[in-house]
Coordinates of C-alpha atoms and ligand atoms in Angstrom, one line a residue:
X7 CA -10.4 -31.0 28.0
X8 CA -11.9 -31.3 24.5
X9 CA -10.6 -28.9 22.0
X10 CA -13.2 -27.1 19.8
X11 CA -13.4 -28.6 16.3
X12 CA -11.7 -26.0 14.0
X13 CA -13.9 -24.6 11.4
X14 CA -12.7 -25.6 7.9
X15 CA -12.4 -23.0 5.3
X16 CA -14.5 -23.8 2.2
X17 CA -12.5 -25.8 -0.3
X18 CA -13.2 -23.5 -3.2
X19 CA -13.9 -19.8 -3.1
X20 CA -16.9 -18.6 -5.1
X21 CA -15.5 -16.5 -7.9
X22 CA -16.2 -12.8 -7.7
X23 CA -19.2 -11.6 -9.6
X24 CA -18.3 -8.6 -11.8
X25 CA -20.8 -7.1 -14.3
X26 CA -20.6 -4.0 -16.5
X27 CA -22.6 -1.6 -18.6
X28 CA -20.7 -0.4 -21.6
X29 CA -22.4 2.5 -23.5
X30 CA -21.0 4.4 -26.4
X31 CA -21.3 8.2 -26.0
X32 CA -22.6 8.7 -29.6
X33 CA -26.0 10.0 -28.5
X34 CA -28.2 10.3 -25.4
X35 CA -29.3 7.2 -23.6
X36 CA -32.9 6.0 -23.7
X37 CA -35.0 3.7 -21.6
X38 CA -33.6 0.6 -23.3
X39 CA -30.2 1.6 -22.0
X40 CA -31.5 2.2 -18.5
X41 CA -33.1 -1.2 -18.5
X42 CA -30.0 -2.9 -19.6
X43 CA -27.8 -1.0 -17.2
X44 CA -30.1 -1.9 -14.4
X45 CA -30.1 -5.6 -15.3
X46 CA -26.3 -5.7 -15.0
X47 CA -26.2 -3.5 -11.9
X48 CA -28.9 -5.4 -10.0
X49 CA -27.4 -8.8 -10.8
X50 CA -24.1 -7.7 -9.3
X51 CA -25.7 -6.1 -6.2
X52 CA -28.0 -9.2 -5.6
X53 CA -24.9 -11.4 -5.6
X54 CA -22.6 -9.2 -3.5
X55 CA -20.6 -8.5 -6.6
X56 CA -19.1 -5.4 -8.4
X57 CA -20.7 -3.3 -11.1
X58 CA -18.5 -1.4 -13.5
X59 CA -19.3 1.3 -16.0
X60 CA -17.2 1.4 -19.2
X61 CA -17.3 4.2 -21.8
X62 CA -16.9 2.7 -25.3
X63 CA -15.5 5.7 -27.1
X64 CA -13.1 4.4 -29.7
X65 CA -14.8 6.2 -32.5
X66 CA -13.5 9.7 -31.6
X67 CA -15.4 11.3 -34.5
X68 CA -18.8 10.2 -33.3
X69 CA -18.3 10.3 -29.5
X70 CA -18.9 13.6 -27.8
X71 CA -18.0 14.8 -24.3
X72 CA -21.6 16.1 -23.6
X73 CA -23.0 12.6 -24.4
X74 CA -20.5 11.1 -22.0
X75 CA -21.4 13.6 -19.3
X76 CA -25.1 12.8 -19.8
X77 CA -24.4 9.1 -19.3
X78 CA -23.1 9.7 -15.8
X79 CA -26.0 12.0 -14.9
X80 CA -28.6 9.6 -16.5
X81 CA -27.4 6.5 -14.7
X82 CA -27.2 8.4 -11.3
X83 CA -30.8 9.5 -12.0
X84 CA -31.8 5.9 -12.7
X85 CA -30.4 5.1 -9.2
X86 CA -27.3 3.2 -10.1
X87 CA -23.8 3.4 -8.5
X88 CA -20.6 2.1 -10.1
X89 CA -16.9 1.9 -9.3
X90 CA -14.4 4.7 -10.0
X91 CA -12.3 5.2 -12.0
X92 CA -14.5 4.5 -15.1
X93 CA -12.6 2.8 -17.9
X94 CA -12.7 4.9 -21.1
X95 CA -11.6 2.8 -24.1
X96 CA -9.9 5.8 -25.8
X97 CA -7.3 5.8 -22.9
X98 CA -6.3 2.2 -23.6
X99 CA -5.5 1.9 -27.2
X100 CA -2.2 0.2 -26.4
X101 CA -4.2 -2.8 -24.9
X102 CA -6.1 -3.2 -28.2
X103 CA -2.9 -2.9 -30.3
X104 CA -1.3 -5.7 -28.3
X105 CA -4.2 -8.0 -28.8
X106 CA -4.3 -7.1 -32.5
X107 CA -0.6 -8.0 -32.7
X108 CA -1.3 -11.4 -31.2
X109 CA -3.8 -12.1 -34.0
X110 CA -1.4 -10.6 -36.6
X111 CA 1.4 -12.9 -35.4
X112 CA -0.9 -15.9 -36.0
X113 CA -1.4 -14.7 -39.6
X114 CA -5.2 -14.2 -39.0
X115 CA -5.5 -10.6 -40.2
X116 CA -5.6 -9.1 -43.7
X117 CA -6.0 -5.6 -44.9
X118 CA -9.2 -4.9 -46.9
X119 CA -9.2 -1.8 -49.0
X120 CA -12.9 -2.0 -50.1
X121 CA -15.2 0.9 -49.4
X122 CA -18.9 0.3 -48.6
X123 CA -19.7 1.0 -52.2
X124 CA -17.1 -1.5 -53.4
X125 CA -18.7 -4.2 -51.2
X126 CA -22.2 -3.4 -52.5
X127 CA -20.9 -3.5 -56.1
X128 CA -19.2 -6.8 -55.4
X129 CA -22.4 -8.3 -54.0
X130 CA -24.4 -7.0 -57.1
X131 CA -21.8 -8.6 -59.5
X132 CA -22.1 -11.9 -57.7
X133 CA -25.5 -12.2 -59.4
X134 CA -27.5 -12.4 -56.2
X135 CA -30.5 -10.2 -55.6
X136 CA -29.4 -7.3 -53.3
X137 CA -32.2 -8.1 -50.9
X138 CA -31.0 -11.7 -50.6
X139 CA -30.8 -12.2 -46.9
X140 CA -27.8 -14.5 -47.2
X141 CA -25.8 -11.5 -48.2
X142 CA -26.6 -9.5 -45.1
X143 CA -25.1 -9.9 -41.7
X144 CA -26.6 -8.3 -38.6
X145 CA -23.8 -5.7 -39.1
X146 CA -24.6 -4.8 -42.7
X147 CA -23.8 -6.4 -46.1
X148 CA -21.8 -9.6 -45.7
X149 CA -18.3 -8.9 -47.0
X150 CA -17.7 -11.3 -50.0
X151 CA -13.9 -11.4 -49.4
X152 CA -12.4 -9.6 -52.4
X153 CA -9.2 -8.5 -50.6
X154 CA -8.6 -11.9 -48.9
X155 CA -6.6 -13.0 -51.9
X156 CA -4.5 -9.8 -52.6
X157 CA -0.9 -10.4 -53.3
X158 CA 1.8 -8.8 -51.2
X159 CA 2.6 -6.5 -54.2
X160 CA -1.0 -5.4 -54.5
X161 CA -1.2 -4.8 -50.8
X162 CA 2.0 -2.8 -50.8
X163 CA 0.8 -0.7 -53.8
X164 CA -2.5 0.1 -52.0
X165 CA -0.6 1.1 -48.9
X166 CA 1.7 3.2 -51.0
X167 CA -1.3 5.0 -52.5
X168 CA -2.5 5.6 -48.9
X169 CA -5.8 4.0 -49.5
X170 CA -7.8 3.6 -46.3
X171 CA -8.1 0.1 -45.1
X172 CA -9.7 -2.2 -42.5
X173 CA -8.0 -5.1 -40.9
X174 CA -10.3 -8.1 -41.2
X175 CA -10.2 -11.4 -39.3
X176 CA -9.7 -14.3 -41.8
X177 CA -12.6 -16.4 -40.5
X178 CA -11.6 -19.6 -42.4
X179 CA -8.0 -19.5 -41.0
X180 CA -9.3 -18.7 -37.5
X181 CA -11.7 -21.7 -37.7
X182 CA -8.9 -23.9 -38.9
X183 CA -7.0 -22.9 -35.8
X184 CA -10.0 -24.0 -33.7
X185 CA -9.5 -27.3 -35.4
X186 CA -12.4 -29.4 -34.2
X187 CA -12.6 -27.9 -30.7
X188 CA -16.1 -27.0 -29.7
X189 CA -16.4 -23.4 -28.5
X190 CA -19.2 -23.1 -26.0
X191 CA -20.5 -20.5 -23.6
X192 CA -23.0 -20.5 -20.8
X193 CA -26.0 -18.3 -21.4
X194 CA -28.1 -17.7 -18.3
X195 CA -31.4 -17.4 -20.3
X196 CA -30.7 -19.4 -23.5
X197 CA -28.7 -22.3 -21.9
X198 CA -25.4 -23.8 -23.1
X199 CA -24.5 -22.3 -26.5
X200 CA -22.0 -23.4 -29.1
X201 CA -20.3 -20.9 -31.3
X202 CA -20.8 -22.5 -34.7
X203 CA -18.5 -22.1 -37.8
X204 CA -21.6 -21.6 -40.0
X205 CA -22.8 -18.7 -37.8
X206 CA -19.3 -17.2 -37.6
X207 CA -18.3 -17.5 -41.2
X208 CA -21.7 -17.5 -42.9
X209 CA -23.5 -15.0 -40.8
X210 CA -20.9 -12.4 -40.0
X211 CA -18.1 -13.0 -42.6
X212 CA -14.6 -11.7 -42.0
X213 CA -15.3 -9.2 -39.3
X214 CA -13.4 -5.9 -39.1
X215 CA -11.1 -5.7 -36.1
X216 CA -9.4 -2.4 -36.8
X217 CA -9.3 0.4 -39.3
X218 CA -6.5 2.7 -40.4
X219 CA -8.2 5.7 -38.7
X220 CA -9.5 3.8 -35.6
X221 CA -6.9 1.1 -34.8
X222 CA -9.5 -1.2 -33.0
X223 CA -13.1 -2.2 -33.3
X224 CA -16.1 -2.8 -31.1
X225 CA -15.5 -6.6 -31.3
X226 CA -11.9 -6.4 -30.4
X227 CA -12.0 -3.8 -27.6
X228 CA -15.1 -5.3 -25.9
X229 CA -13.4 -8.7 -25.7
X230 CA -10.1 -7.3 -24.5
X231 CA -11.8 -5.1 -21.9
X232 CA -14.1 -7.8 -20.5
X233 CA -10.9 -9.9 -20.1
X234 CA -8.8 -7.2 -18.5
X235 CA -11.6 -6.1 -16.2
X236 CA -12.3 -9.6 -15.1
X237 CA -16.0 -9.4 -16.1
X238 CA -17.6 -12.6 -14.8
X239 CA -21.0 -12.0 -16.3
X240 CA -21.7 -10.1 -19.5
X241 CA -25.3 -9.0 -19.3
X242 CA -26.5 -7.2 -22.4
X243 CA -29.4 -7.1 -24.8
X244 CA -30.5 -9.8 -27.3
X245 CA -29.5 -7.5 -30.1
X246 CA -25.9 -8.5 -29.4
X247 CA -26.4 -12.3 -29.2
X248 CA -24.8 -12.8 -32.7
X249 CA -21.7 -10.8 -31.5
X250 CA -21.1 -13.4 -28.8
X251 CA -20.2 -16.0 -31.4
X252 CA -17.4 -13.7 -32.6
X253 CA -16.4 -12.8 -29.1
X254 CA -16.1 -16.5 -28.1
X255 CA -13.8 -17.1 -31.1
X256 CA -11.7 -14.1 -30.2
X257 CA -11.4 -15.3 -26.6
X258 CA -10.1 -18.6 -27.9
X259 CA -7.6 -17.0 -30.3
X260 CA -6.3 -14.6 -27.6
X261 CA -6.2 -17.3 -24.9
X262 CA -8.8 -15.6 -22.6
X263 CA -11.3 -17.2 -20.3
X264 CA -15.0 -16.9 -21.3
X265 CA -17.4 -15.1 -19.1
X266 CA -21.0 -16.2 -18.5
X267 CA -23.4 -14.4 -20.7
X268 CA -27.0 -13.3 -20.3
X269 CA -28.8 -11.7 -23.3
X270 CA -31.9 -10.0 -21.9
X271 CA -35.1 -9.3 -23.9
X272 CA -35.3 -5.8 -25.3
X273 CA -37.6 -3.2 -23.9
X274 CA -40.3 -1.9 -26.2
X275 CA -42.2 1.4 -26.2
X276 CA -46.0 1.9 -26.1
X277 CA -46.1 1.1 -29.9
X278 CA -44.2 -2.1 -29.4
X279 CA -41.1 -0.7 -31.1
X280 CA -37.6 -1.2 -29.7
X281 CA -36.0 1.8 -28.0
X282 CA -33.2 2.9 -30.3
X283 CA -31.1 6.0 -30.9
X284 CA -32.1 5.8 -34.6
X285 CA -35.8 5.6 -33.8
X286 CA -35.5 9.0 -32.0
X287 CA -36.7 7.4 -28.7
X288 CA -37.3 9.8 -25.9
X289 CA -34.0 10.3 -24.0
X290 CA -33.3 9.8 -20.3
X291 CA -32.0 13.4 -20.3
X292 CA -35.4 14.6 -21.5
X293 CA -37.2 12.4 -19.0
X294 CA -35.2 13.6 -16.0
X295 CA -35.4 17.2 -17.0
X296 CA -39.2 16.9 -17.3
X297 CA -39.8 15.1 -14.1
X298 CA -41.0 11.9 -15.9
X299 CA -40.6 8.4 -14.4
X300 CA -39.2 5.2 -15.9
X301 CA -41.7 2.9 -17.5
X302 CA -40.3 -0.4 -16.1
Ligands
LIG11 N1 -21.0 -0.4 -26.6 C1 -22.0 -1.3 -27.0 C2 -23.3 -0.5 -27.3 O1 -23.4 0.6 -26.9 C3 -22.4 -2.4 -26.0 C4 -21.3 -3.3 -25.7 C5 -21.6 -4.6 -25.0 O2 -22.5 -4.5 -24.1 O3 -21.1 -5.6 -25.3 O4 -24.2 -1.0 -27.9

């Protein structure tokens, strides 16, 4: 009697698809957020994957419980479902401290005691016009690096005087550590991308990774969380495309895998303006309370 041919298991298992939406409860969400959340949610659902919601609430001064509550109500109103428990960054400060320590041990951090006003003054003294675009990163004025060369004594004196400080990533040292390796990522819309030293050092400068009062930053905590939560696809707006250059570098320095990215186009309102908290865009809360429907 002939035996049935056994079915072979596939040689490689398809990695699990995990996406996330990661809002900050510093205000009410608008339609741009709803669009972005839906992009990440639908991608996971279409691929039999998992969709996570993460509350990015490291800035305890600006984040408010009623904004966080509205996030849950808004996203449910949009028709999304997500896994519980939701990760709230403020519950995981130890994770960010550990990552910061890895970078500190590699000698890649330095304390910067400059206030915003100091930075503006330093730029003005450099003789460049204040509107010179080369002095502005997408995150504000490009930090010229005054504190990079502080001596140990100056640093100790500033700490002794209890001057507030930020811990910055020494981009030149970090890039030396990369030493000729090409850091790439796959971007579903834009294709293969290379994180370039010019973009990292020239565009963003020595990014802030922690502050005295908030011992982590957006860049650090987002990279740590995407890693710890096993996010396979980071789907977010094009306004964060520049940040992916920094995130790719941090993944390298921290020894993390790199997820696949997709930076979707930004939704605009009837005037062609981007939805934004600072543009006073109509909130999802207002829309659901007034029986309005989403415009996409
Ligand atoms: N928390 C960020 C924001 O609200 C988004 C983080 C991300 O998607 O990488 O803009």
